[in-house]
Amino acid sequence: MRDVPLVREGDWGSRMFVIRSGTLVVSKGVSGHVENVLVHMKRGEFFGEMSVSRRRRSASVRALTDSVVLTLDREAIPSCWRRTVTRRSAS
């Protein structure tokens, strides 16, 4: 997926994303159709965590190159967190 918008600034969401491969661009609207590029994100980085805490998306994100992203729904995150904490405690 290239040049595909994943999230739009101001929208409500219920999931966050982890970049598996590719490059994504994070931007905010300035005025009209002008966008201010904030950062380029790559493998291992994540975004969308604000929507998981029931806030509007603060920026837009789109794929700059062919990319693969993993999604985590709001409901799945506590379970993932517990598994991570348990594994670290057992180590």
XYZ file of C-alpha atoms in Angstrom:
91
model
C 0.000 0.000 0.000
C 1.557 3.255 -1.089
C 0.201 6.793 -0.660
C -2.766 5.377 1.239
C -4.146 7.451 4.132
C -4.276 5.348 7.301
C -5.686 7.936 9.695
C -6.965 11.465 9.281
C -6.397 14.353 11.650
C -9.485 15.059 13.770
C -11.120 11.652 13.249
C -12.093 9.378 16.117
C -10.443 5.984 16.184
C -10.286 2.851 18.261
C -6.986 1.318 17.240
C -3.291 2.007 17.162
C -0.769 0.860 14.579
C 2.717 -0.664 14.578
C 4.836 -0.332 11.439
C 6.070 -3.697 10.195
C 7.762 -2.369 7.039
C 7.882 0.709 4.841
C 7.889 4.436 5.503
C 4.923 6.491 6.665
C 4.574 10.255 6.830
C 2.835 12.073 9.693
C 1.392 15.501 8.901
C -0.953 18.179 10.210
C -3.140 20.466 8.173
C -2.038 24.098 8.186
C -4.615 25.866 6.027
C -6.737 24.707 3.152
C -5.002 21.839 1.392
C -1.519 22.611 2.753
C 0.043 20.031 5.063
C 2.975 20.380 7.432
C 5.056 17.185 7.492
C 6.001 16.420 11.092
C 7.985 13.200 10.812
C 8.701 10.119 8.733
C 8.174 6.831 10.588
C 9.709 3.425 9.901
C 9.698 -0.197 11.041
C 9.121 -0.733 14.761
C 7.550 2.666 15.411
C 3.895 3.073 16.369
C 1.160 5.689 16.149
C -2.515 6.135 16.964
C -2.141 5.682 20.699
C -4.149 8.869 21.375
C -7.283 7.363 19.860
C -6.942 4.346 22.139
C -7.392 6.720 25.083
C -10.550 8.076 23.418
C -9.115 11.266 21.950
C -9.339 12.518 18.368
C -6.418 11.838 16.085
C -3.942 14.713 16.324
C -2.386 14.203 12.877
C -2.859 12.401 9.578
C -0.713 9.420 8.610
C -0.231 7.982 5.132
C 2.040 5.420 3.552
C 4.919 7.040 1.691
C 6.243 3.716 0.379
C 4.778 0.229 0.130
C 4.151 -0.547 3.792
C 2.748 -3.164 6.134
C 1.215 -2.110 9.457
C -0.210 -4.147 12.313
C -3.302 -2.884 14.121
C -4.222 -3.174 17.777
C -7.832 -2.542 18.764
C -8.525 -0.650 21.976
C -9.977 -3.810 23.555
C -6.880 -5.930 22.743
C -4.284 -3.606 24.268
C -4.807 -4.492 27.973
C -4.378 -8.175 27.142
C -1.164 -7.496 25.187
C 0.135 -5.338 28.051
C -0.532 -8.055 30.652
C 1.291 -10.660 28.540
C 4.301 -8.365 28.131
C 4.488 -7.577 31.861
C 4.129 -11.266 32.759
C 6.938 -12.277 30.395
C 9.264 -9.606 31.772
C 8.473 -10.592 35.361
C 9.219 -14.248 34.622
C 12.618 -13.445 33.084
